[in-house]
PDB file of C-alpha atoms in Angstrom:
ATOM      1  CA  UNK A   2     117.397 104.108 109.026  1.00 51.00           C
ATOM      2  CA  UNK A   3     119.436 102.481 106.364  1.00 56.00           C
ATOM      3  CA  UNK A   4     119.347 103.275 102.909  1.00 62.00           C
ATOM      4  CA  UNK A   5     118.246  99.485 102.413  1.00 67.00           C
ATOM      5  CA  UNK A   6     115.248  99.767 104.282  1.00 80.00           C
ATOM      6  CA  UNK A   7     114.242 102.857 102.874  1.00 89.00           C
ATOM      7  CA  UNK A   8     110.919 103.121 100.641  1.00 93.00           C
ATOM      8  CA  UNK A   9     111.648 103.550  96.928  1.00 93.00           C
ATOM      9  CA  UNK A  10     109.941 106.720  95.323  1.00 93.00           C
ATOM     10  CA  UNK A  11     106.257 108.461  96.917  1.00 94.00           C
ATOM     11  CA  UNK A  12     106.874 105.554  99.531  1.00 96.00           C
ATOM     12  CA  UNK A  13     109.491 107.327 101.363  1.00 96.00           C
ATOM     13  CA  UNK A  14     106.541 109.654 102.370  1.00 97.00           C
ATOM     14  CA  UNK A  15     104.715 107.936 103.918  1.00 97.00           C
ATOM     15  CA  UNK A  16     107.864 106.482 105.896  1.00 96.00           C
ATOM     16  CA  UNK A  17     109.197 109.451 106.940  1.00 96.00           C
ATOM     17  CA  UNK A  18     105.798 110.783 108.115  1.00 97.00           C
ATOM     18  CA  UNK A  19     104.789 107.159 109.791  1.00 96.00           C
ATOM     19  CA  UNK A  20     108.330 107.800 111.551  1.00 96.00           C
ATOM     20  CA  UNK A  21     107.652 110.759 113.194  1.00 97.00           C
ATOM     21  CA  UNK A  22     106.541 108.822 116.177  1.00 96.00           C
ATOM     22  CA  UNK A  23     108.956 106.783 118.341  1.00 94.00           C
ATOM     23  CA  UNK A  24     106.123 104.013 119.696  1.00 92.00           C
ATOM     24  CA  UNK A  25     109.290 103.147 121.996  1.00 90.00           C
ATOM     25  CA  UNK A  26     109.449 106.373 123.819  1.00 93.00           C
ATOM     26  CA  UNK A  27     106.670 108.497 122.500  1.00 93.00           C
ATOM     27  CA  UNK A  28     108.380 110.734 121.321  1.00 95.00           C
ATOM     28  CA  UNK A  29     106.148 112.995 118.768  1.00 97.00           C
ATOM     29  CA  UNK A  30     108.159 114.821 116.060  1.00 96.00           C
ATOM     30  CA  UNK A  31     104.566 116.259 115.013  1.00 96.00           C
ATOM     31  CA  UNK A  32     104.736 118.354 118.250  1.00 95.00           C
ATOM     32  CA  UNK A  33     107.736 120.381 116.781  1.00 93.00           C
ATOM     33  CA  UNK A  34     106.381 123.097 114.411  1.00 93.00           C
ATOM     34  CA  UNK A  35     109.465 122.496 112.421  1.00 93.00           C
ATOM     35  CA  UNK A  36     108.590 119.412 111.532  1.00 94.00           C
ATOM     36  CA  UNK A  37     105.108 120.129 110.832  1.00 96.00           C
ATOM     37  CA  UNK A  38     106.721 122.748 108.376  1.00 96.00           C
ATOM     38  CA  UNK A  39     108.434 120.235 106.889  1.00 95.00           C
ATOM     39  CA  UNK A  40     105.457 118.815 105.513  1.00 96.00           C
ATOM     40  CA  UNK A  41     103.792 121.880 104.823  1.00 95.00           C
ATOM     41  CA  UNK A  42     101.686 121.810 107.493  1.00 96.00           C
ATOM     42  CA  UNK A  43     100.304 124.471 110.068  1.00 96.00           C
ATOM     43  CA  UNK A  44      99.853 123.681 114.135  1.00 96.00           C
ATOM     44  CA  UNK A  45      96.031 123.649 113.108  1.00 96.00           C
ATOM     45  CA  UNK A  46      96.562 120.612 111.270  1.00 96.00           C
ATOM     46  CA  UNK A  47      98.902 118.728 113.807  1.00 97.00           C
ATOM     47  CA  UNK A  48      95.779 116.140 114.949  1.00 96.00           C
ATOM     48  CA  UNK A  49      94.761 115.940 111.334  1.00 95.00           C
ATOM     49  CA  UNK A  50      98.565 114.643 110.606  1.00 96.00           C
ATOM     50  CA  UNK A  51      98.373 112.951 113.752  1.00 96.00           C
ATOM     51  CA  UNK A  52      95.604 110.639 112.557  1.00 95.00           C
ATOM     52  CA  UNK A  53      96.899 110.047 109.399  1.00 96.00           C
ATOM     53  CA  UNK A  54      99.957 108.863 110.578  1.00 96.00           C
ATOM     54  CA  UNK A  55      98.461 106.289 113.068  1.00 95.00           C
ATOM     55  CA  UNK A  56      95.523 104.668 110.100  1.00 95.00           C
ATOM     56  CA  UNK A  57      98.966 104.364 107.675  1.00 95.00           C
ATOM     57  CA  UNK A  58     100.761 102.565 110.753  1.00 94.00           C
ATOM     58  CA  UNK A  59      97.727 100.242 110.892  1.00 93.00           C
ATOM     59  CA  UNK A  60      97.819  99.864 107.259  1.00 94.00           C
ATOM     60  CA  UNK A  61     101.694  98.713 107.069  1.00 94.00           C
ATOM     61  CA  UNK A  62     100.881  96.356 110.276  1.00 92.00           C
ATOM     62  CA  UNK A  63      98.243  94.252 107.911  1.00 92.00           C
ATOM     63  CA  UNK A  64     101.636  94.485 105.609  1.00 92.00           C
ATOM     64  CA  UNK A  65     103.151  92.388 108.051  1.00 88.00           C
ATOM     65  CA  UNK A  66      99.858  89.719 108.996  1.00 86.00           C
ATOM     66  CA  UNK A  67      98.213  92.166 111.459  1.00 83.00           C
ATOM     67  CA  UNK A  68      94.729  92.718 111.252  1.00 85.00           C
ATOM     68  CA  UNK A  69      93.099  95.867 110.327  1.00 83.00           C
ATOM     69  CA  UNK A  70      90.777  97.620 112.708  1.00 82.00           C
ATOM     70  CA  UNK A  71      87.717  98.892 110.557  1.00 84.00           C
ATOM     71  CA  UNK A  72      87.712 102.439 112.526  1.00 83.00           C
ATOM     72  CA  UNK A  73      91.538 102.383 110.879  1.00 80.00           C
ATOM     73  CA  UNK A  74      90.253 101.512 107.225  1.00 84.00           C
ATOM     74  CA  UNK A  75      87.346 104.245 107.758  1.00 88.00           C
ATOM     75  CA  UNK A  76      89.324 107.192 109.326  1.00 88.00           C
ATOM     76  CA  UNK A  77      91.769 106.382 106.265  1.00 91.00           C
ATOM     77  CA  UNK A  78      89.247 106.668 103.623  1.00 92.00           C
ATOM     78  CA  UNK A  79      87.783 109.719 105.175  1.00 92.00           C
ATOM     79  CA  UNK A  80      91.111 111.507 105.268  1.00 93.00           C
ATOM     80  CA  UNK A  81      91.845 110.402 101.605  1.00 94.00           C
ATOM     81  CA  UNK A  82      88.845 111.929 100.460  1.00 93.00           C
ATOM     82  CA  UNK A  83      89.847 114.969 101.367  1.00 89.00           C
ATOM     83  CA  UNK A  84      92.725 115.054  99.593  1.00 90.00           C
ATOM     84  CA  UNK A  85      91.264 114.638  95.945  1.00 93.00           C
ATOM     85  CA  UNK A  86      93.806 113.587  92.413  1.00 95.00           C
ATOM     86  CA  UNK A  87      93.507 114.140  89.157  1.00 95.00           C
ATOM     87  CA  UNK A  88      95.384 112.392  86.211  1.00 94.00           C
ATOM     88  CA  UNK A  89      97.565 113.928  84.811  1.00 93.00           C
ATOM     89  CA  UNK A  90      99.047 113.098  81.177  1.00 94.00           C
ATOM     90  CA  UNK A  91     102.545 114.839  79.943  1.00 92.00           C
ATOM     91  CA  UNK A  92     103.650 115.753  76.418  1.00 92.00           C
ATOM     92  CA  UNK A  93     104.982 112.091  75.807  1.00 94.00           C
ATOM     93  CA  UNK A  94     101.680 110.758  76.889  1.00 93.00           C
ATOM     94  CA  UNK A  95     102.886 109.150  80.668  1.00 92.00           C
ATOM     95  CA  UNK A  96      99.955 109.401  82.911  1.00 92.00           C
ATOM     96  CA  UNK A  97     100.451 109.783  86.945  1.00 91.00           C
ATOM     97  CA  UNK A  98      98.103 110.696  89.791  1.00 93.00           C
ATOM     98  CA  UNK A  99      98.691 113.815  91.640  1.00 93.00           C
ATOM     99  CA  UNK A 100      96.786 116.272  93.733  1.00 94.00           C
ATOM    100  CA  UNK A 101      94.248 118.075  92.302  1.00 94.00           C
ATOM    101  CA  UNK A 102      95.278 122.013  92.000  1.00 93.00           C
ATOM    102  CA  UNK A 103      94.231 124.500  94.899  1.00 93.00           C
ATOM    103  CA  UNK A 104      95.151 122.033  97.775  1.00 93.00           C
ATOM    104  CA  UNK A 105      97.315 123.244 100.651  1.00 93.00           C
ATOM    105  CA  UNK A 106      98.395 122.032 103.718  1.00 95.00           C
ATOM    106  CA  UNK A 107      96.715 118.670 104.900  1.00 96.00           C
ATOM    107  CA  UNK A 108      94.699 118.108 101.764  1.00 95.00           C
ATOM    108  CA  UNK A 109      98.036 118.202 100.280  1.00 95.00           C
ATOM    109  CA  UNK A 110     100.026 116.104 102.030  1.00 97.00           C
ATOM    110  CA  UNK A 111      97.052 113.402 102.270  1.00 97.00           C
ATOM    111  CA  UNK A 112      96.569 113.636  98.610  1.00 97.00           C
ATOM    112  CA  UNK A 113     100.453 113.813  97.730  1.00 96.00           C
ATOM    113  CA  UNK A 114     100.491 110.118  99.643  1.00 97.00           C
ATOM    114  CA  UNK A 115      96.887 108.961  98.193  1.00 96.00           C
ATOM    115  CA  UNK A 116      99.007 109.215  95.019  1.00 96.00           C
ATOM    116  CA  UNK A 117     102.014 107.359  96.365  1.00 96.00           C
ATOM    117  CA  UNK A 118     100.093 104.536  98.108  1.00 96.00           C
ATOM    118  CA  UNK A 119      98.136 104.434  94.254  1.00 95.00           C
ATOM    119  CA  UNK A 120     101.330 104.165  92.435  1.00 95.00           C
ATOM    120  CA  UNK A 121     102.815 101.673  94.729  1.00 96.00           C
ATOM    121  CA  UNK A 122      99.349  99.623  94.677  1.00 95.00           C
ATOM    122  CA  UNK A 123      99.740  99.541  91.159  1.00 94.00           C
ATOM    123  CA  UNK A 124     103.532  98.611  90.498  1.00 93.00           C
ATOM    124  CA  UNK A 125     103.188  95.899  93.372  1.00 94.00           C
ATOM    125  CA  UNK A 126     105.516  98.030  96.209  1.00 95.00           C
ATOM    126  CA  UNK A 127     102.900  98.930  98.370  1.00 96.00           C
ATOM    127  CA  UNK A 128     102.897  95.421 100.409  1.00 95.00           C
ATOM    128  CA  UNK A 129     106.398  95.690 100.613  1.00 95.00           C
ATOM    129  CA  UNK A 130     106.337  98.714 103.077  1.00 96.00           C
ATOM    130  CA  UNK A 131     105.971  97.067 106.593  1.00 94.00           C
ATOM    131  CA  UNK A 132     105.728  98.038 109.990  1.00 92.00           C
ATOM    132  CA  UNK A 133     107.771  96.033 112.490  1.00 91.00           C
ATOM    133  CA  UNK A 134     105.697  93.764 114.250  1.00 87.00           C
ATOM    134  CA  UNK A 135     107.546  94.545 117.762  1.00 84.00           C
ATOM    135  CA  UNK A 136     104.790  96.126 119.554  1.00 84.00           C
ATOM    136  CA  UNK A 137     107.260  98.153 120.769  1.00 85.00           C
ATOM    137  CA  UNK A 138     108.447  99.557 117.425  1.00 90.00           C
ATOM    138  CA  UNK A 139     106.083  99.518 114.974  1.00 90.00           C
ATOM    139  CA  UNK A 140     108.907 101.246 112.593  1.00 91.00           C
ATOM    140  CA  UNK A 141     107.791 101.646 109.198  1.00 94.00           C
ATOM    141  CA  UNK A 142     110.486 100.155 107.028  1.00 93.00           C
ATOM    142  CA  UNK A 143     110.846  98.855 103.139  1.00 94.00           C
ATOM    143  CA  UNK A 144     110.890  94.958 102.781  1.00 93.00           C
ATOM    144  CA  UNK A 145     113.415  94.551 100.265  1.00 91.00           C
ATOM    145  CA  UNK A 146     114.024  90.404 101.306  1.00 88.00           C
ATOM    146  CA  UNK A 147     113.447  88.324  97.908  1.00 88.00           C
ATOM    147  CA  UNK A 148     109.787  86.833  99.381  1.00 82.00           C
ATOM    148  CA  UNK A 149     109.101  90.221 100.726  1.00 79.00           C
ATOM    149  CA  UNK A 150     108.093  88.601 103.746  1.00 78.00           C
ATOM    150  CA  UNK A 151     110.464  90.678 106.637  1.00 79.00           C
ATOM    151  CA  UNK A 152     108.950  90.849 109.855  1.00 72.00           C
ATOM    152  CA  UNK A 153     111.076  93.043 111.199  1.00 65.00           C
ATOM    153  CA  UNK A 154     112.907  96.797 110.766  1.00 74.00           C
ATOM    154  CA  UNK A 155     116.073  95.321 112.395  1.00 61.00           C
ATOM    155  CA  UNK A 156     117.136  91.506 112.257  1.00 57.00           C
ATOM    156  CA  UNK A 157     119.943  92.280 114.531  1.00 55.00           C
ATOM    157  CA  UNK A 158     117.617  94.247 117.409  1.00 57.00           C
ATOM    158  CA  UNK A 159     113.822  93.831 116.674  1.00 73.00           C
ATOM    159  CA  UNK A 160     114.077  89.758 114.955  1.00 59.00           C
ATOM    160  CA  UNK A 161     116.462  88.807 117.984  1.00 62.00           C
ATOM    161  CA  UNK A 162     114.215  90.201 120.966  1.00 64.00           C
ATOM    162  CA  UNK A 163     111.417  88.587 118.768  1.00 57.00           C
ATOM    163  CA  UNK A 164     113.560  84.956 118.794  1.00 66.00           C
ATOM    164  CA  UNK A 165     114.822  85.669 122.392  1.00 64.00           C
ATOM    165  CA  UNK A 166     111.197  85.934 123.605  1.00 66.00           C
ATOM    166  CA  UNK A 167     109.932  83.092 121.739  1.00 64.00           C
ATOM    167  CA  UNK A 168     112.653  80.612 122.848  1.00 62.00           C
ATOM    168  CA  UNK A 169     112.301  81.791 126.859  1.00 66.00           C
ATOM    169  CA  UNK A 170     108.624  81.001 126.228  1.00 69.00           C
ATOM    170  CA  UNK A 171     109.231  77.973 124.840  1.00 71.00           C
ATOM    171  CA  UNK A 172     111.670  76.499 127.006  1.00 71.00           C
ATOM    172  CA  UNK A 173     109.733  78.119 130.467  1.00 72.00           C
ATOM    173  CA  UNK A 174     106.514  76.119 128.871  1.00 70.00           C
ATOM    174  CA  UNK A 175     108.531  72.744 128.795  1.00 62.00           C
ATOM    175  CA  UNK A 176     108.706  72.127 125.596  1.00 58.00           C
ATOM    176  CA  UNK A 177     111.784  70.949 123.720  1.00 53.00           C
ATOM    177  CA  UNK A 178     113.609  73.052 121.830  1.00 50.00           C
ATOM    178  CA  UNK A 179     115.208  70.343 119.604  1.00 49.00           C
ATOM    179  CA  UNK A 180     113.899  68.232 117.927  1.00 49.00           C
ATOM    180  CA  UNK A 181     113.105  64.285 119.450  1.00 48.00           C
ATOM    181  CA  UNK A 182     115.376  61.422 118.492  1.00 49.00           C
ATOM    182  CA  UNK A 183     112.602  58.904 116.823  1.00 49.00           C
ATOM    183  CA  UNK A 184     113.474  55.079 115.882  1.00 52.00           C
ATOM    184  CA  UNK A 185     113.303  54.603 112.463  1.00 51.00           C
ATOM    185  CA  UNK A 186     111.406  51.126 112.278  1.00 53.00           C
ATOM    186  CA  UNK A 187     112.989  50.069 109.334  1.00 56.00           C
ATOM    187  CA  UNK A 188     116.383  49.925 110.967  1.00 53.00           C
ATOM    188  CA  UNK A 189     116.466  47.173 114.111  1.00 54.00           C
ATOM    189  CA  UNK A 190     117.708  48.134 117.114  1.00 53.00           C
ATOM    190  CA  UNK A 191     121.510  47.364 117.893  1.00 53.00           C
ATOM    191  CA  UNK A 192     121.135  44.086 120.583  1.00 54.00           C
ATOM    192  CA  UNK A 193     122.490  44.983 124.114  1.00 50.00           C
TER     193      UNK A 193
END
């Protein structure tokens, strides 16, 4: 992924563990117990991870104008509560969310993104980290387009399947693709 589609801060995250799936080819980077290490996880907690992954992909759709399945909102809030913060205040008086002491493994992880997706909710980023809306893709990416309303992860291979499609359907349904010449009534036609 680019750097310019890459989530700012506690966002990245949540990308990179969103992006352990390839929706394209299933491929499951959570099956490798390197990558589970990675994020200080054990093969115990690979469904846990698993789950997590797939209710912040649903999350990041609704980013993009999908809507959000209420098991999805549920099995989210579930695995956020077990993953409790605490605030946290240092010597010059910042305060900052971060997992409360003691937690390990998925508790950590979940509550190590609770506090990203809290931050991000806060400073108005949070929207801004998309899935693609190709069914095929879903990759999580950071909308960094001045409306923050990208659609896509790539213009150039997701947006242009995404126009390609629309335009066969449009022109196999009959419809014009361009728009109508109308008379303007105010001008006369030109005599024959």
């Amino acid at each position: 992924m680019s750097a310019e589609r890459t989530a700012p801060g506690g966002l990245a995250l949540v990308q990179d563990l969103v992006n352990t799936l390839d929706v394209e080819t299933g491929a499951d980077a959570l099956t490798d117990a390197g990558a589970l290490a990675r994020f200080g996880l054990a093969e115990r907690e690979r469904a846990g991870a698993q789950e997590l992954r797939e209710a912040l992909r649903a999350v990041c759709l609704t980013h993009t104008g999908a809507e959000l399945a209420p098991s999805s909102v549920a099995g989210l809030d579930r695995l956020f509560a077990d993953g409790p913060l605490v605030l946290a205040v240092d010597g010059q008086g910042a305060a900052a969310l971060r997992p409360a002491d003691g937690l390990t493994g998925l508790g950590a992880l979940t509550a190590r993104i609770a506090a990203a997706v809290a931050t991000a909710a806060a400073d108005g980023t949070w929207p801004r980290l998309k899935a693609c809306e190709a069914h095929d893709c879903q990759w999580i990416f950071y909308d960094r387009s001045p409306a923050g309303r990208g659609r896509w992860c790539s213009m150039a291979v997701c947006g242009s399947r995404a126009k390609m499609r629309a335009y066969r359907a449009n022109k196999a349904g009959g419809r014009r693709t361009t728009p109508a010449k109308t008379r303007n009534p105010e001008i006369p036609d030109k005599p024959e």
